[in-house]
Short mmCIF file of C-alpha atoms in Angstrom, two decimals:
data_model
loop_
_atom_site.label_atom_id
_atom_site.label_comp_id
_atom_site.label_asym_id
_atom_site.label_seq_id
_atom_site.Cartn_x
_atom_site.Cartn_y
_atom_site.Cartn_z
CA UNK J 1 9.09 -0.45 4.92
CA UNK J 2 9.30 0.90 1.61
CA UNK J 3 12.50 2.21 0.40
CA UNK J 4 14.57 3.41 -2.50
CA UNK J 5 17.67 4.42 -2.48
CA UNK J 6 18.54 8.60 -3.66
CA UNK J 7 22.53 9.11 -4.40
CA UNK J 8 24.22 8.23 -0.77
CA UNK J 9 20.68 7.94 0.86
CA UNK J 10 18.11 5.75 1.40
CA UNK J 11 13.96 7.53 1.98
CA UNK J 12 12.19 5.06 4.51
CA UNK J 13 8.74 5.48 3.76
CA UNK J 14 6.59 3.08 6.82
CA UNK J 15 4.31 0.88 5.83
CA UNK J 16 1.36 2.33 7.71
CA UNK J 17 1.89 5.79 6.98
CA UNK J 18 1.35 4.46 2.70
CA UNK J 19 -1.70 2.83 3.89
CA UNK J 20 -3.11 5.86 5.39
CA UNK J 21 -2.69 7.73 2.09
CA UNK J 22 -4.10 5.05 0.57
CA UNK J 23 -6.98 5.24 2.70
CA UNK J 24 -7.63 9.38 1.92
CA UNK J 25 -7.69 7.92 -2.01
CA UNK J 26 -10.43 5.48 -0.75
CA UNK J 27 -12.63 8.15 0.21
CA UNK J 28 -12.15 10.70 -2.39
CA UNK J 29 -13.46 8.05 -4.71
CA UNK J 30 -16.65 9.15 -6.70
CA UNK J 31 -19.70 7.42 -5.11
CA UNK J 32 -21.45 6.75 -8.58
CA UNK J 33 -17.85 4.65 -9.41
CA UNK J 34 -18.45 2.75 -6.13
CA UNK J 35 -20.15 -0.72 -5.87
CA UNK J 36 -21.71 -1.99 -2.51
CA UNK J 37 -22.52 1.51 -0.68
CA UNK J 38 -23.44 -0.92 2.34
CA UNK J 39 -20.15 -1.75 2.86
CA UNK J 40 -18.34 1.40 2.02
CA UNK J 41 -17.32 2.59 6.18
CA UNK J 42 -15.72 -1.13 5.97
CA UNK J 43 -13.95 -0.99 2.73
CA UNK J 44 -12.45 2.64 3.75
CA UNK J 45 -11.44 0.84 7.00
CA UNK J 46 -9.77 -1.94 5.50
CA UNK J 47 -7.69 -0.07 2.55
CA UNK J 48 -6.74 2.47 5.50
CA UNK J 49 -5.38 0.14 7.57
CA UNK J 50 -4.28 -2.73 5.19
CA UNK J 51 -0.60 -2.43 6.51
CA UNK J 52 -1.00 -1.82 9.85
CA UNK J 53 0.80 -5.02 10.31
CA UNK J 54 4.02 -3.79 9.21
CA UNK J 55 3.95 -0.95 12.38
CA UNK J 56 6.04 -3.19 14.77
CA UNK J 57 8.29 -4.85 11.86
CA UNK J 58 8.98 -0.48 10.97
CA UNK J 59 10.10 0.53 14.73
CA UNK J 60 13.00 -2.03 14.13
CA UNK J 61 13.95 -1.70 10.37
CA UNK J 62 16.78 -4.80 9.38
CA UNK J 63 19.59 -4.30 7.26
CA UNK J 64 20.17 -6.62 3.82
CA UNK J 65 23.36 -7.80 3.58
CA UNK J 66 23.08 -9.18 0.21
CA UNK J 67 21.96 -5.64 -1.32
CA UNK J 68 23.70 -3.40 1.38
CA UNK J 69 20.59 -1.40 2.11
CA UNK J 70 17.86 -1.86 4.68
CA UNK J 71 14.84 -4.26 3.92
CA UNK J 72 11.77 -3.23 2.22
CA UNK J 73 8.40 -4.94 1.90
CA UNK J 74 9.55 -6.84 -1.12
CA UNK J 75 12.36 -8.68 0.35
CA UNK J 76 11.65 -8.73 4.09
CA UNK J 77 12.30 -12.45 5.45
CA UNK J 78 9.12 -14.40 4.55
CA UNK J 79 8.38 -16.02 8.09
CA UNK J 80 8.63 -12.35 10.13
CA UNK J 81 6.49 -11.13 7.41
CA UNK J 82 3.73 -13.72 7.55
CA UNK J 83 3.81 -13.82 10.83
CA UNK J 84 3.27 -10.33 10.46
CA UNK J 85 0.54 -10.47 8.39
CA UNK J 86 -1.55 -12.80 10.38
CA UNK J 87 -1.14 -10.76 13.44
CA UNK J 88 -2.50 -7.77 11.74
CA UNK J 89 -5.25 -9.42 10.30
CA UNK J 90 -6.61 -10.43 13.49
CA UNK J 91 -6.26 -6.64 14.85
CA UNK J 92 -8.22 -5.53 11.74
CA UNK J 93 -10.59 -8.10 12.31
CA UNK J 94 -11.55 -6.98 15.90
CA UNK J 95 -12.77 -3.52 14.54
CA UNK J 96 -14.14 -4.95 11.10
CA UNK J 97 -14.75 -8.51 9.90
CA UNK J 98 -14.97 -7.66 6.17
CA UNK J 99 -11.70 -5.38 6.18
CA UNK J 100 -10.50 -8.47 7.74
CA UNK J 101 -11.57 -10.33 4.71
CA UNK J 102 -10.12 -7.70 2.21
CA UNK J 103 -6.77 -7.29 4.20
CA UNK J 104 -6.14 -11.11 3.95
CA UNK J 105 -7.16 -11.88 0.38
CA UNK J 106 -4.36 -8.67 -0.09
CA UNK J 107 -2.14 -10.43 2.27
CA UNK J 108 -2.16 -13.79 0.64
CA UNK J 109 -2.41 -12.46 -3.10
CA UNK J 110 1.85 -11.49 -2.61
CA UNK J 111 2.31 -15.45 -1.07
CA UNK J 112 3.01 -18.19 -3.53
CA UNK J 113 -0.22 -20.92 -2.79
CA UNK J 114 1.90 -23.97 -4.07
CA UNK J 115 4.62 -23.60 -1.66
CA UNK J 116 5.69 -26.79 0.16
CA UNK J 117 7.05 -24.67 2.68
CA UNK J 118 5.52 -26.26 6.15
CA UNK J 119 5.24 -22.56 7.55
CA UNK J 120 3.83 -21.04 4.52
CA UNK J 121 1.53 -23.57 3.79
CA UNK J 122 -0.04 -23.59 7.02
CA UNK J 123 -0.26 -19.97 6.76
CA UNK J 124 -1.79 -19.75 4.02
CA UNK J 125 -4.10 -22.73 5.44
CA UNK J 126 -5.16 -20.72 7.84
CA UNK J 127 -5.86 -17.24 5.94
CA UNK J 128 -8.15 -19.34 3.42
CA UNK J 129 -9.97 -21.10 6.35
CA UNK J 130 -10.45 -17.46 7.68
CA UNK J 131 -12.28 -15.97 4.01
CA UNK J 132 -14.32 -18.96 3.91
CA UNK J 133 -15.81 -18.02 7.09
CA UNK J 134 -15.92 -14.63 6.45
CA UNK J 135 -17.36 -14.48 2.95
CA UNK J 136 -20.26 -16.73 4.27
CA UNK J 137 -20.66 -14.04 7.41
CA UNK J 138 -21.29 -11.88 4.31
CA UNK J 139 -22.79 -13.76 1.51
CA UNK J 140 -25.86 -12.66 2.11
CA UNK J 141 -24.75 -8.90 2.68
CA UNK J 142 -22.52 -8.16 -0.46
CA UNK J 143 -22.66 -9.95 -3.87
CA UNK J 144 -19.40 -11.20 -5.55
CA UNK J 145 -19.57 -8.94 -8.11
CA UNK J 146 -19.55 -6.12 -5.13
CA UNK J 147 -16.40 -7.66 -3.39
CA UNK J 148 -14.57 -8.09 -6.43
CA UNK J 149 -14.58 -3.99 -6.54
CA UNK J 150 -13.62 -3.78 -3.18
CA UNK J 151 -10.77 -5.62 -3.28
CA UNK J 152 -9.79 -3.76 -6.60
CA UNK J 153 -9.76 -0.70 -4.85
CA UNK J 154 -8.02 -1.78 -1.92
CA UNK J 155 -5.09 -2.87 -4.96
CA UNK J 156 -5.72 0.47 -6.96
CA UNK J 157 -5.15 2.54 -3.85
CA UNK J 158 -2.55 0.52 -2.54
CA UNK J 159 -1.09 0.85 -6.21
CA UNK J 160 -1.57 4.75 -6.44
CA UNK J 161 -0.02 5.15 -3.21
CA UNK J 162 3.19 3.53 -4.03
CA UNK J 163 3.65 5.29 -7.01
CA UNK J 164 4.03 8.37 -5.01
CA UNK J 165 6.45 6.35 -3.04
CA UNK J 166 8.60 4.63 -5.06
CA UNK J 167 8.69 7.07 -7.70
CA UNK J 168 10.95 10.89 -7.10
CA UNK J 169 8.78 14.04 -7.46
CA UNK J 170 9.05 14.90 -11.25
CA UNK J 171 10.25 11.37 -12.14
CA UNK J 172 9.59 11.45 -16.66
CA UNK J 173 7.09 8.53 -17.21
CA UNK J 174 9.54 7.02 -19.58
CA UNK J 175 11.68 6.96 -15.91
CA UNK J 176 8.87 5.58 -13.59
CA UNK J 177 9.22 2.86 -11.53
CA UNK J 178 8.58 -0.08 -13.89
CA UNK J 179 4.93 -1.05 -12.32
CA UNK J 180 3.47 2.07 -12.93
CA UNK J 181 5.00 2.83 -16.68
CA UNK J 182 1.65 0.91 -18.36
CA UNK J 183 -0.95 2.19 -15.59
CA UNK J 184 -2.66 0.10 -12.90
CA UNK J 185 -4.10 -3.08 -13.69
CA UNK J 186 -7.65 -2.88 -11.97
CA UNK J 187 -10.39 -1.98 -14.31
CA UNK J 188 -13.33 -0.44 -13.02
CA UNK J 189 -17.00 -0.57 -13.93
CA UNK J 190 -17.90 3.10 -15.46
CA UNK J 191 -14.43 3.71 -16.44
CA UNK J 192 -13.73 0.88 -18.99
CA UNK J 193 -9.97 1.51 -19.41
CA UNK J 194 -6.68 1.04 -16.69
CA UNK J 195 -6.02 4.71 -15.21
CA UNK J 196 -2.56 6.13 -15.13
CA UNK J 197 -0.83 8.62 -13.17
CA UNK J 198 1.72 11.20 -14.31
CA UNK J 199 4.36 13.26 -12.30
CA UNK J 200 4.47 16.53 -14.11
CA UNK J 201 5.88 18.61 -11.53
CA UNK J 202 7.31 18.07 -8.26
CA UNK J 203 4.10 18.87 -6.56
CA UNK J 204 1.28 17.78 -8.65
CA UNK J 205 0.44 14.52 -10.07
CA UNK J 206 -1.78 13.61 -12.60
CA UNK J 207 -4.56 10.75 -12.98
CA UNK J 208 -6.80 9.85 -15.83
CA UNK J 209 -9.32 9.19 -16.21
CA UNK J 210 -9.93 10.94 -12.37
CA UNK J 211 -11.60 8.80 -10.54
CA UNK J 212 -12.30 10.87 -7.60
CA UNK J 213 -14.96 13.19 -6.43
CA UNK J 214 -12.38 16.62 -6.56
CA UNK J 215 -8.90 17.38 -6.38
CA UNK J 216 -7.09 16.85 -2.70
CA UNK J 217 -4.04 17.49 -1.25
CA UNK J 218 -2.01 14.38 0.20
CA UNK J 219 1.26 14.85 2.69
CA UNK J 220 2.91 10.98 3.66
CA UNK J 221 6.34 11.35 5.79
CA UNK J 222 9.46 9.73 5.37
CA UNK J 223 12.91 9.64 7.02
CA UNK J 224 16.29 10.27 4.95
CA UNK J 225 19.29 8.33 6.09
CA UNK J 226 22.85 8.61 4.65
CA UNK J 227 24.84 5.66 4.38
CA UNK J 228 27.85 7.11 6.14
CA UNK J 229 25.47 7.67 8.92
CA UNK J 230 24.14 3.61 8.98
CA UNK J 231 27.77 2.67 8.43
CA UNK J 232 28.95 4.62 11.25
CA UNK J 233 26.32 4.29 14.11
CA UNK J 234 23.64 1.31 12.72
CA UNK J 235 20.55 1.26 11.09
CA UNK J 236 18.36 1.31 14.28
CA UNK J 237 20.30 5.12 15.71
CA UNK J 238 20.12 6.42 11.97
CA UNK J 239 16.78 5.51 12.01
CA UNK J 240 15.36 6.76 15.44
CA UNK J 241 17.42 9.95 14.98
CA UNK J 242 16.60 11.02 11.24
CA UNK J 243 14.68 14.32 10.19
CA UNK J 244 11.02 13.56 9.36
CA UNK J 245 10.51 14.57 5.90
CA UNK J 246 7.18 15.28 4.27
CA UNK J 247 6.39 14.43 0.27
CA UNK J 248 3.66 16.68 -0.28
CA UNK J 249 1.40 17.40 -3.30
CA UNK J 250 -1.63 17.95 -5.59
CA UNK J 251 -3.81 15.04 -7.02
CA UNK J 252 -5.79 16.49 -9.80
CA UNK J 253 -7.09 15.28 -13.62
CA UNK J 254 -5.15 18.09 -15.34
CA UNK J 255 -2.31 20.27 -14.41
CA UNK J 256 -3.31 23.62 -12.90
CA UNK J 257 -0.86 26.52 -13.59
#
């Protein structure tokens, strides 16, 4: 889940429904910016459905005692998660083998490699045994060079797509969510420079330089729950019995009027 918290609420964005958006971002992407054409059904695939793991852990969202709001994907208890993870990986896998191979490298990027953590070693054991096998399914198919992109623009679209999450419509860049303030980190062959987004208006957000083929229109729900509301009947009723919301808007490479 991703969530922030808005005066006495909290917006519950799911998982999957951020990795759909991110998915629409992965095919507006301009085809002459786009490395490994052969692969391109699969990489769309695998950036749509990169957290389609989290769609069982969001039907039951947990509460954090420590911060008094409910869990998000950055503090959700590490053996659920990975757990988690795996299981989606193999559901990804079943439909394509090389979004399986994206989805994990994402997966295991987040997951600290040296931990001595039994559980999370063998984890991550496992989810290296399973890009070995998969990047030599492919070696012949795609170049390193060409997987390198794709799994930068699984990140960049992940990245974009968070923004619009984490971030209120509007939000001043000087008042961004700290990830975004400096732009995204992935560079891209035949743009030469890290991209940033801006939230002019409530509806409209700005990237440059645009790296997609035309301006689009993106919608991602989210629920709105009131504390009062948690505190009073549980996370799991405020949940199931919110409003569906809808964060709407314009991405474009200059503001129209």
């Amino acid at each position: 889940m991703i969530v922030t918290k808005k005066d006495d609420t909290f917006l519950l964005f799911e998982q999957n429904e951020h990795g759909k958006i991110s998915g629409v971002f992965a095919k507006y992407w301009q085809e002459q910016l786009f490395s490994g054409h052969q692969m391109r059904e699969e990489v769309e695939y695998a950036i749509a459905h990169h957290d389609c793991a989290w769609i069982n852990l969001d039907r039951k969202p947990i509460w954090n005692e420590t911060h008094q709001m409910p869990y998000s994907f950055m503090d959700y208890p590490m053996y659920e998660k990975i757990a988690a993870y795996e299981a989606g990986v193999d559901e990804v896998e079943k439909e394509s083998p090389y979004a399986a191979l994206l989805c994990s490298m994402h997966y295991t990027a987040f997951i600290n490699k040296d931990s001595t953590d039994l559980i999370i070693s063998r984890y991550i054991s496992r989810e290296i045994d399973r890009q070995e096998r998969l990047k030599k399914r492919f070696k012949d198919v795609v170049s390193q060079e060409q997987l390198k992109f794709h799994f930068d623009l699984l990140r960049f679209c992940d990245n974009l797509s968070l923004y619009i999450c984490l971030n209120e419509p509007g939000t001043p860049k000087s008042k961004e969510n700290k990830m975004f303030i400096n732009g995204f980190p992935q560079i891209f062959q035949g743009i030469n420079e890290k991209i940033h987004a801006n939230w002019p208006k409530e509806d409209f957000v700005i990237v440059k330089p645009f790296p997609f083929e035309q301006s689009f229109k993106i919608e991602i729900p989210y629920k709105q729950l009131h504390k009062d509301d948690i505190k009073e009947n549980g996370l799991q009723h405020a949940y199931d019995n919110a409003i569906v919301h809808y964060r709407t808007l314009l991405i474009d490479s200059e503001i129209q009027q």
